[in-house]
Amino acid sequence: MPFAQFPGNEKVKEILRLALRRKKLPRSLILVDSSGGGADRLAQILAQAVNCLQQQDDACGLCANCQAIEAGRFPDVLVVEPEKEIIRVEKIREVKRLAYLKPMIGRYRVFIIRQSEKMNEQAANTFLKVLEEPPASTLFILLTANPHLLLPTIRSRCQELHLAPLPREMLEKYLTQAGKDKNEARLLAYLVKGDIEEILKFDLQELRPKRENLWELVKSCLQEGPFSVRIKEYTSLGKHHRLLWLEALEIMASFWRDILLMKLRAPEELMINYDFREEIKRISSVVSIEIAEKSLKWLDQAAEDIKKNLNIQVIINSYLSRYQGQDNA
Ligand SMILES: [Zn+2]
């Protein structure tokens, strides 16, 4: 895949292309990606670019080498990843042995090390030795979300590039180009976190029961009655799962956002939860713009409080209690 088809991170791509053009690409790179910027895909593009038969500073995506790398059957590109959460020394010894051999058919041997921070001490020390005596035609690409867990001596010998998360609109566009239905792409881009490839494979049906529950919770906020009853229905999340609650609040915010959009007479195709559109339209006809706007603000506040490690039960109770005494319509 050419760099141009990789969505986002324009600066990082420009740095890499410039380095390729000037033949100054560092022999060892760390791609830091903590929020699904697509480091895996970018590493593959780099492996193609240094071995492409057509281009010097890009991957054509069409030549035999580019295609074999894309298909994962190019003998000079090796992907290393942890087994049971550890990259052991045996694997890195194999990397070391191969790294000093001439490439078999390409210009470069490329080693892509996924979750490279999971090298154990022995593996990391062996790898460090390779970096200290870098082989001639080899490129190491270390992927990690936590570069501070790598040995400082490894970090100092690599150029580090940080990937930014993709803006939602860009992700949505990418998913549509990859063949997703427009509505589905919007929902995925908004609700699913992770690497682009993971998002592409995600089955939205998995999220459906949770979304239904949360939609019920949104609706019940608008009704009279003690909020402890409402929250009881949602205790399956557990009081302590901060990440799950953050996701839940985000899903609730997406419903409120859609309600607000309908109140503002925005076109329906902007709706995130397109599969709930009839219900959302019905609810939007009975709540005020004010309460929709406030709900979004309150949910934001609750998410901030959860990030600050405050007590979840207190936060959620306080969120729900805000609706008490509010005139919804
Ligand atoms: Zn090519």
CSV table of N, CA, C and O in Angstrom, one decimal, residues 31-140:
chain,number,residue,atom,x,y,z
A,31,LEU,N,8.2,2.7,16.3
A,31,LEU,CA,6.9,3.3,16.0
A,31,LEU,C,6.0,3.3,17.3
A,31,LEU,O,5.6,2.2,17.7
A,32,VAL,N,5.8,4.4,17.9
A,32,VAL,CA,5.0,4.4,19.1
A,32,VAL,C,3.5,4.7,18.7
A,32,VAL,O,3.2,5.7,18.1
A,33,ASP,N,2.7,3.8,19.1
A,33,ASP,CA,1.3,3.9,18.7
A,33,ASP,C,0.4,3.4,19.9
A,33,ASP,O,0.3,2.3,20.2
A,34,SER,N,-0.1,4.4,20.6
A,34,SER,CA,-0.9,4.0,21.8
A,34,SER,C,-2.3,4.1,21.6
A,34,SER,O,-3.1,3.8,22.5
A,35,SER,N,-2.8,4.5,20.4
A,35,SER,CA,-4.2,4.7,20.3
A,35,SER,C,-4.7,4.4,18.9
A,35,SER,O,-5.5,5.1,18.3
A,36,GLY,N,-4.2,3.3,18.4
A,36,GLY,CA,-4.8,2.8,17.1
A,36,GLY,C,-4.4,3.7,15.9
A,36,GLY,O,-5.3,3.9,15.0
A,37,GLY,N,-3.2,4.2,15.9
A,37,GLY,CA,-2.8,5.0,14.7
A,37,GLY,C,-2.4,4.1,13.5
A,37,GLY,O,-2.2,4.7,12.4
A,38,GLY,N,-2.4,2.8,13.7
A,38,GLY,CA,-2.1,1.9,12.6
A,38,GLY,C,-0.6,1.6,12.4
A,38,GLY,O,-0.2,1.4,11.2
A,39,ALA,N,0.2,1.5,13.4
A,39,ALA,CA,1.6,1.3,13.3
A,39,ALA,C,1.9,0.0,12.6
A,39,ALA,O,2.9,0.0,11.8
A,40,ASP,N,1.1,-1.0,12.8
A,40,ASP,CA,1.4,-2.3,12.1
A,40,ASP,C,1.4,-2.1,10.6
A,40,ASP,O,2.2,-2.6,9.9
A,41,ARG,N,0.4,-1.4,10.1
A,41,ARG,CA,0.2,-1.2,8.7
A,41,ARG,C,1.4,-0.3,8.2
A,41,ARG,O,1.9,-0.5,7.1
A,42,LEU,N,1.7,0.7,9.0
A,42,LEU,CA,2.8,1.6,8.5
A,42,LEU,C,4.1,0.9,8.4
A,42,LEU,O,4.9,1.1,7.5
A,43,ALA,N,4.3,-0.1,9.4
A,43,ALA,CA,5.6,-0.9,9.3
A,43,ALA,C,5.6,-1.7,8.1
A,43,ALA,O,6.6,-1.8,7.4
A,44,GLN,N,4.4,-2.2,7.7
A,44,GLN,CA,4.4,-3.0,6.5
A,44,GLN,C,4.7,-2.2,5.2
A,44,GLN,O,5.4,-2.6,4.3
A,45,ILE,N,4.1,-0.9,5.2
A,45,ILE,CA,4.4,-0.1,4.1
A,45,ILE,C,5.9,0.2,4.0
A,45,ILE,O,6.5,0.2,2.9
A,46,LEU,N,6.5,0.5,5.1
A,46,LEU,CA,8.0,0.7,5.1
A,46,LEU,C,8.7,-0.5,4.6
A,46,LEU,O,9.7,-0.4,3.8
A,47,ALA,N,8.3,-1.7,5.0
A,47,ALA,CA,9.0,-2.9,4.6
A,47,ALA,C,8.8,-3.0,3.0
A,47,ALA,O,9.8,-3.4,2.3
A,48,GLN,N,7.7,-2.6,2.5
A,48,GLN,CA,7.5,-2.6,1.1
A,48,GLN,C,8.3,-1.6,0.4
A,48,GLN,O,9.0,-1.8,-0.6
A,49,ALA,N,8.3,-0.4,1.0
A,49,ALA,CA,9.0,0.8,0.4
A,49,ALA,C,10.5,0.4,0.2
A,49,ALA,O,11.1,0.8,-0.8
A,50,VAL,N,11.1,-0.2,1.2
A,50,VAL,CA,12.6,-0.5,1.1
A,50,VAL,C,12.9,-1.6,0.2
A,50,VAL,O,14.0,-1.9,-0.2
A,51,ASN,N,11.8,-2.4,-0.2
A,51,ASN,CA,12.0,-3.5,-1.1
A,51,ASN,C,11.3,-3.4,-2.4
A,51,ASN,O,11.3,-4.3,-3.3
A,52,CYS,N,10.6,-2.2,-2.6
A,52,CYS,CA,9.8,-2.1,-3.8
A,52,CYS,C,10.6,-2.1,-5.1
A,52,CYS,O,11.7,-1.5,-5.1
A,53,LEU,N,10.1,-2.7,-6.1
A,53,LEU,CA,10.8,-2.8,-7.4
A,53,LEU,C,10.6,-1.6,-8.3
A,53,LEU,O,11.3,-1.4,-9.2
A,54,GLN,N,9.6,-0.8,-7.9
A,54,GLN,CA,9.2,0.3,-8.8
A,54,GLN,C,9.7,1.7,-8.2
A,54,GLN,O,10.0,2.6,-9.0
A,55,GLN,N,9.7,1.8,-6.9
A,55,GLN,CA,9.9,3.1,-6.4
A,55,GLN,C,11.0,3.1,-5.3
A,55,GLN,O,11.2,2.1,-4.7
A,56,GLN,N,11.5,4.3,-5.1
A,56,GLN,CA,12.6,4.4,-4.1
A,56,GLN,C,12.1,4.9,-2.7
A,56,GLN,O,12.7,4.6,-1.7
A,57,ASP,N,11.1,5.7,-2.8
A,57,ASP,CA,10.6,6.4,-1.5
A,57,ASP,C,9.2,6.0,-1.2
A,57,ASP,O,8.5,6.7,-0.4
A,58,ASP,N,8.7,5.0,-1.8
A,58,ASP,CA,7.3,4.6,-1.5
A,58,ASP,C,7.1,3.2,-1.8
A,58,ASP,O,8.0,2.5,-2.4
A,59,ALA,N,5.9,2.6,-1.5
A,59,ALA,CA,5.5,1.3,-1.9
A,59,ALA,C,4.6,1.4,-3.0
A,59,ALA,O,3.6,2.1,-2.9
A,60,CYS,N,4.9,0.8,-4.2
A,60,CYS,CA,3.9,0.9,-5.3
A,60,CYS,C,2.7,0.1,-5.0
A,60,CYS,O,1.6,0.4,-5.4
A,61,GLY,N,2.8,-1.0,-4.2
A,61,GLY,CA,1.7,-1.8,-3.9
A,61,GLY,C,1.4,-2.8,-4.9
A,61,GLY,O,0.5,-3.7,-4.7
A,62,LEU,N,2.0,-2.7,-6.1
A,62,LEU,CA,1.7,-3.6,-7.2
A,62,LEU,C,2.7,-4.6,-7.7
A,62,LEU,O,2.4,-5.6,-8.2
A,63,CYS,N,4.0,-4.2,-7.4
A,63,CYS,CA,5.1,-5.1,-7.9
A,63,CYS,C,5.1,-6.4,-7.1
A,63,CYS,O,4.4,-6.5,-6.1
A,64,ALA,N,5.9,-7.4,-7.6
A,64,ALA,CA,5.9,-8.7,-6.9
A,64,ALA,C,6.3,-8.6,-5.5
A,64,ALA,O,5.7,-9.2,-4.6
A,65,ASN,N,7.3,-7.8,-5.2
A,65,ASN,CA,7.8,-7.6,-3.8
A,65,ASN,C,6.7,-7.0,-2.9
A,65,ASN,O,6.4,-7.5,-1.8
A,66,CYS,N,6.1,-5.9,-3.3
A,66,CYS,CA,5.0,-5.3,-2.5
A,66,CYS,C,3.9,-6.3,-2.3
A,66,CYS,O,3.4,-6.3,-1.1
A,67,GLN,N,3.5,-7.0,-3.3
A,67,GLN,CA,2.4,-7.9,-3.1
A,67,GLN,C,2.7,-9.1,-2.2
A,67,GLN,O,1.9,-9.5,-1.3
A,68,ALA,N,4.0,-9.6,-2.3
A,68,ALA,CA,4.3,-10.7,-1.4
A,68,ALA,C,4.4,-10.2,0.0
A,68,ALA,O,4.0,-10.9,1.0
A,69,ILE,N,4.9,-9.0,0.2
A,69,ILE,CA,4.9,-8.5,1.6
A,69,ILE,C,3.5,-8.3,2.2
A,69,ILE,O,3.2,-8.7,3.3
A,70,GLU,N,2.7,-7.7,1.3
A,70,GLU,CA,1.3,-7.6,1.7
A,70,GLU,C,0.6,-8.9,2.1
A,70,GLU,O,-0.1,-9.0,3.1
A,71,ALA,N,1.0,-9.9,1.4
A,71,ALA,CA,0.4,-11.2,1.7
A,71,ALA,C,1.1,-12.0,2.8
A,71,ALA,O,0.7,-13.1,3.2
A,72,GLY,N,2.2,-11.4,3.3
A,72,GLY,CA,2.9,-12.0,4.4
A,72,GLY,C,3.7,-13.2,4.0
A,72,GLY,O,4.0,-14.1,4.7
A,73,ARG,N,4.1,-13.2,2.7
A,73,ARG,CA,5.0,-14.4,2.2
A,73,ARG,C,6.2,-13.9,1.5
A,73,ARG,O,6.6,-14.4,0.5
A,74,PHE,N,6.9,-12.9,2.1
A,74,PHE,CA,8.1,-12.4,1.6
A,74,PHE,C,9.3,-12.9,2.5
A,74,PHE,O,9.2,-12.6,3.7
A,75,PRO,N,10.2,-13.6,2.0
A,75,PRO,CA,11.2,-14.3,2.9
A,75,PRO,C,12.1,-13.3,3.7
A,75,PRO,O,12.6,-13.7,4.7
A,76,ASP,N,12.2,-12.0,3.2
A,76,ASP,CA,13.1,-11.1,3.9
A,76,ASP,C,12.3,-10.2,4.9
A,76,ASP,O,12.9,-9.4,5.5
A,77,VAL,N,11.0,-10.4,5.1
A,77,VAL,CA,10.3,-9.7,6.1
A,77,VAL,C,9.8,-10.7,7.1
A,77,VAL,O,9.1,-11.6,6.9
A,78,LEU,N,10.3,-10.4,8.4
A,78,LEU,CA,9.9,-11.3,9.4
A,78,LEU,C,9.2,-10.5,10.5
A,78,LEU,O,9.7,-9.5,11.0
A,79,VAL,N,8.0,-11.0,10.9
A,79,VAL,CA,7.3,-10.4,12.0
A,79,VAL,C,7.5,-11.2,13.3
A,79,VAL,O,7.3,-12.4,13.3
A,80,VAL,N,7.9,-10.5,14.3
A,80,VAL,CA,8.1,-11.2,15.6
A,80,VAL,C,7.1,-10.7,16.6
A,80,VAL,O,6.9,-9.5,16.6
A,81,GLU,N,6.5,-11.5,17.3
A,81,GLU,CA,5.5,-11.1,18.3
A,81,GLU,C,5.6,-11.9,19.6
A,81,GLU,O,6.1,-13.0,19.6
A,82,PRO,N,5.1,-11.4,20.7
A,82,PRO,CA,5.2,-12.1,22.0
A,82,PRO,C,4.3,-13.4,21.9
A,82,PRO,O,3.3,-13.5,21.2
A,83,GLU,N,4.8,-14.4,22.6
A,83,GLU,CA,4.0,-15.6,22.8
A,83,GLU,C,3.8,-15.6,24.3
A,83,GLU,O,4.7,-15.6,25.1
A,84,LYS,N,2.5,-15.8,24.7
A,84,LYS,CA,2.1,-15.7,26.1
A,84,LYS,C,2.7,-14.5,26.7
A,84,LYS,O,3.4,-14.5,27.8
A,85,GLU,N,2.6,-13.4,26.1
A,85,GLU,CA,3.0,-12.0,26.6
A,85,GLU,C,4.5,-11.8,26.8
A,85,GLU,O,4.9,-10.9,27.4
A,86,ILE,N,5.3,-12.8,26.2
A,86,ILE,CA,6.8,-12.6,26.3
A,86,ILE,C,7.4,-12.8,25.0
A,86,ILE,O,7.1,-13.7,24.3
A,87,ILE,N,8.4,-11.9,24.7
A,87,ILE,CA,9.3,-12.2,23.5
A,87,ILE,C,10.5,-12.8,24.1
A,87,ILE,O,11.3,-12.1,24.9
A,88,ARG,N,10.8,-14.1,23.9
A,88,ARG,CA,11.9,-14.8,24.5
A,88,ARG,C,13.2,-14.7,23.7
A,88,ARG,O,13.1,-14.3,22.6
A,89,VAL,N,14.3,-15.0,24.4
A,89,VAL,CA,15.6,-14.8,23.8
A,89,VAL,C,15.8,-15.7,22.6
A,89,VAL,O,16.5,-15.3,21.6
A,90,GLU,N,15.2,-16.9,22.6
A,90,GLU,CA,15.3,-17.8,21.4
A,90,GLU,C,14.9,-17.1,20.1
A,90,GLU,O,15.6,-17.2,19.1
A,91,LYS,N,13.8,-16.3,20.2
A,91,LYS,CA,13.3,-15.6,19.0
A,91,LYS,C,14.3,-14.6,18.6
A,91,LYS,O,14.5,-14.4,17.4
A,92,ILE,N,14.8,-13.8,19.6
A,92,ILE,CA,15.7,-12.7,19.2
A,92,ILE,C,17.1,-13.3,18.7
A,92,ILE,O,17.7,-12.7,17.8
A,93,ARG,N,17.4,-14.5,19.2
A,93,ARG,CA,18.7,-15.1,18.7
A,93,ARG,C,18.5,-15.4,17.2
A,93,ARG,O,19.4,-15.3,16.4
A,94,GLU,N,17.3,-15.9,16.9
A,94,GLU,CA,17.0,-16.2,15.5
A,94,GLU,C,17.0,-14.9,14.6
A,94,GLU,O,17.6,-14.9,13.5
A,95,VAL,N,16.5,-13.8,15.2
A,95,VAL,CA,16.5,-12.5,14.5
A,95,VAL,C,18.0,-12.2,14.3
A,95,VAL,O,18.4,-11.8,13.2
A,96,LYS,N,18.8,-12.3,15.3
A,96,LYS,CA,20.2,-12.0,15.2
A,96,LYS,C,20.9,-12.8,14.1
A,96,LYS,O,21.7,-12.2,13.3
A,97,ARG,N,20.6,-14.1,14.1
A,97,ARG,CA,21.3,-14.9,13.1
A,97,ARG,C,20.9,-14.5,11.7
A,97,ARG,O,21.8,-14.3,10.9
A,98,LEU,N,19.6,-14.2,11.5
A,98,LEU,CA,19.2,-13.8,10.1
A,98,LEU,C,19.6,-12.4,9.8
A,98,LEU,O,19.9,-12.2,8.6
A,99,ALA,N,19.7,-11.6,10.8
A,99,ALA,CA,20.0,-10.1,10.5
A,99,ALA,C,21.3,-9.9,9.8
A,99,ALA,O,21.5,-9.0,9.0
A,100,TYR,N,22.3,-10.8,10.1
A,100,TYR,CA,23.6,-10.7,9.5
A,100,TYR,C,23.7,-11.4,8.1
A,100,TYR,O,24.8,-11.4,7.5
A,101,LEU,N,22.7,-12.1,7.7
A,101,LEU,CA,22.7,-12.7,6.4
A,101,LEU,C,22.2,-11.7,5.3
A,101,LEU,O,21.4,-10.8,5.6
A,102,LYS,N,22.7,-11.9,4.1
A,102,LYS,CA,22.3,-11.0,3.0
A,102,LYS,C,20.8,-11.3,2.8
A,102,LYS,O,20.3,-12.4,2.9
A,103,PRO,N,20.0,-10.3,2.4
A,103,PRO,CA,18.6,-10.5,2.0
A,103,PRO,C,18.5,-11.6,0.9
A,103,PRO,O,19.4,-11.7,0.1
A,104,MET,N,17.5,-12.4,1.0
A,104,MET,CA,17.4,-13.5,0.0
A,104,MET,C,16.9,-12.9,-1.4
A,104,MET,O,17.5,-13.3,-2.4
A,105,ILE,N,15.9,-12.1,-1.4
A,105,ILE,CA,15.5,-11.6,-2.7
A,105,ILE,C,15.3,-10.1,-2.7
A,105,ILE,O,15.3,-9.4,-3.7
A,106,GLY,N,15.1,-9.5,-1.5
A,106,GLY,CA,14.8,-8.1,-1.5
A,106,GLY,C,16.1,-7.3,-1.3
A,106,GLY,O,17.2,-7.8,-1.4
A,107,ARG,N,16.0,-5.9,-1.2
A,107,ARG,CA,17.1,-5.1,-0.9
A,107,ARG,C,17.5,-5.1,0.6
A,107,ARG,O,18.6,-5.0,1.0
A,108,TYR,N,16.4,-5.2,1.4
A,108,TYR,CA,16.6,-5.2,2.9
A,108,TYR,C,15.9,-6.4,3.6
A,108,TYR,O,14.8,-6.8,3.2
A,109,ARG,N,16.5,-6.8,4.6
A,109,ARG,CA,15.8,-7.7,5.5
A,109,ARG,C,15.1,-6.8,6.5
A,109,ARG,O,15.7,-5.8,7.0
A,110,VAL,N,13.8,-7.0,6.7
A,110,VAL,CA,13.1,-6.2,7.7
A,110,VAL,C,12.5,-7.0,8.8
A,110,VAL,O,11.9,-8.1,8.6
A,111,PHE,N,12.8,-6.6,10.0
A,111,PHE,CA,12.2,-7.3,11.2
A,111,PHE,C,11.2,-6.4,11.8
A,111,PHE,O,11.6,-5.3,12.3
A,112,ILE,N,10.0,-6.8,11.9
A,112,ILE,CA,9.0,-6.0,12.6
A,112,ILE,C,8.7,-6.7,13.9
A,112,ILE,O,8.3,-7.8,13.9
A,113,ILE,N,9.0,-6.0,15.0
A,113,ILE,CA,8.8,-6.6,16.3
A,113,ILE,C,7.6,-5.9,17.0
A,113,ILE,O,7.6,-4.8,17.4
A,114,ARG,N,6.5,-6.7,17.0
A,114,ARG,CA,5.3,-6.2,17.6
A,114,ARG,C,5.4,-6.2,19.1
A,114,ARG,O,5.9,-7.2,19.7
A,115,GLN,N,4.7,-5.3,19.8
A,115,GLN,CA,4.8,-5.2,21.3
A,115,GLN,C,6.2,-5.4,21.8
A,115,GLN,O,6.4,-6.3,22.6
A,116,SER,N,7.1,-4.7,21.2
A,116,SER,CA,8.5,-4.9,21.5
A,116,SER,C,8.9,-4.7,22.9
A,116,SER,O,9.9,-5.3,23.4
A,117,GLU,N,8.1,-4.0,23.7
A,117,GLU,CA,8.4,-3.9,25.1
A,117,GLU,C,8.3,-5.2,25.9
A,117,GLU,O,8.6,-5.3,27.0
A,118,LYS,N,7.7,-6.2,25.2
A,118,LYS,CA,7.6,-7.5,25.9
A,118,LYS,C,8.8,-8.4,25.8
A,118,LYS,O,8.7,-9.6,26.2
A,119,MET,N,9.9,-7.9,25.2
A,119,MET,CA,11.1,-8.7,25.2
A,119,MET,C,11.5,-8.8,26.7
A,119,MET,O,11.5,-7.8,27.4
A,120,ASN,N,11.9,-10.0,27.1
A,120,ASN,CA,12.3,-10.1,28.5
A,120,ASN,C,13.8,-9.7,28.5
A,120,ASN,O,14.4,-9.3,27.5
A,121,GLU,N,14.4,-9.7,29.7
A,121,GLU,CA,15.7,-9.0,29.9
A,121,GLU,C,16.7,-9.6,28.9
A,121,GLU,O,17.5,-8.9,28.3
A,122,GLN,N,16.7,-10.9,28.9
A,122,GLN,CA,17.7,-11.6,28.1
A,122,GLN,C,17.5,-11.3,26.6
A,122,GLN,O,18.5,-11.0,25.9
A,123,ALA,N,16.3,-11.3,26.2
A,123,ALA,CA,16.0,-11.0,24.8
A,123,ALA,C,16.4,-9.6,24.5
A,123,ALA,O,17.0,-9.3,23.4
A,124,ALA,N,16.1,-8.6,25.4
A,124,ALA,CA,16.4,-7.2,25.1
A,124,ALA,C,17.9,-7.0,25.1
A,124,ALA,O,18.4,-6.3,24.2
A,125,ASN,N,18.7,-7.7,25.9
A,125,ASN,CA,20.1,-7.6,25.9
A,125,ASN,C,20.7,-8.1,24.6
A,125,ASN,O,21.7,-7.6,24.1
A,126,THR,N,20.2,-9.2,24.2
A,126,THR,CA,20.6,-9.8,22.9
A,126,THR,C,20.3,-8.9,21.7
A,126,THR,O,21.2,-8.6,20.9
A,127,PHE,N,19.1,-8.3,21.8
A,127,PHE,CA,18.8,-7.4,20.7
A,127,PHE,C,19.7,-6.1,20.7
A,127,PHE,O,20.1,-5.6,19.7
A,128,LEU,N,20.0,-5.7,21.9
A,128,LEU,CA,20.9,-4.5,22.1
A,128,LEU,C,22.2,-4.8,21.4
A,128,LEU,O,22.8,-3.9,20.7
A,129,LYS,N,22.7,-6.0,21.5
A,129,LYS,CA,24.0,-6.3,20.9
A,129,LYS,C,23.9,-6.2,19.4
A,129,LYS,O,24.9,-5.7,18.7
A,130,VAL,N,22.8,-6.6,18.8
A,130,VAL,CA,22.6,-6.4,17.4
A,130,VAL,C,22.6,-4.9,17.0
A,130,VAL,O,23.2,-4.5,16.0
A,131,LEU,N,21.9,-4.1,17.8
A,131,LEU,CA,21.9,-2.7,17.5
A,131,LEU,C,23.3,-2.1,17.6
A,131,LEU,O,23.6,-1.1,17.0
A,132,GLU,N,24.1,-2.6,18.5
A,132,GLU,CA,25.4,-2.0,18.7
A,132,GLU,C,26.3,-2.3,17.5
A,132,GLU,O,27.3,-1.6,17.2
A,133,GLU,N,26.1,-3.4,16.8
A,133,GLU,CA,26.8,-3.8,15.6
A,133,GLU,C,25.8,-3.9,14.5
A,133,GLU,O,25.6,-5.1,14.0
A,134,PRO,N,25.2,-2.9,14.0
A,134,PRO,CA,24.1,-3.0,13.1
A,134,PRO,C,24.5,-3.7,11.8
A,134,PRO,O,25.5,-3.3,11.2
A,135,PRO,N,23.7,-4.7,11.4
A,135,PRO,CA,24.0,-5.4,10.1
A,135,PRO,C,23.8,-4.4,8.9
A,135,PRO,O,23.1,-3.4,9.1
A,136,ALA,N,24.3,-4.8,7.8
A,136,ALA,CA,24.3,-3.9,6.6
A,136,ALA,C,23.0,-3.6,6.0
A,136,ALA,O,22.5,-2.5,6.0
A,137,SER,N,22.3,-4.6,5.6
A,137,SER,CA,21.0,-4.4,4.9
A,137,SER,C,19.8,-4.8,5.7
A,137,SER,O,19.0,-5.6,5.2
A,138,THR,N,19.7,-4.3,6.8
A,138,THR,CA,18.6,-4.8,7.7
A,138,THR,C,17.9,-3.5,8.3
A,138,THR,O,18.6,-2.6,8.6
A,139,LEU,N,16.6,-3.6,8.4
A,139,LEU,CA,15.8,-2.6,9.0
A,139,LEU,C,15.0,-3.2,10.1
A,139,LEU,O,14.3,-4.2,10.0
A,140,PHE,N,15.2,-2.6,11.3
A,140,PHE,CA,14.4,-3.1,12.5
A,140,PHE,C,13.3,-2.1,12.7
A,140,PHE,O,13.5,-0.9,12.9
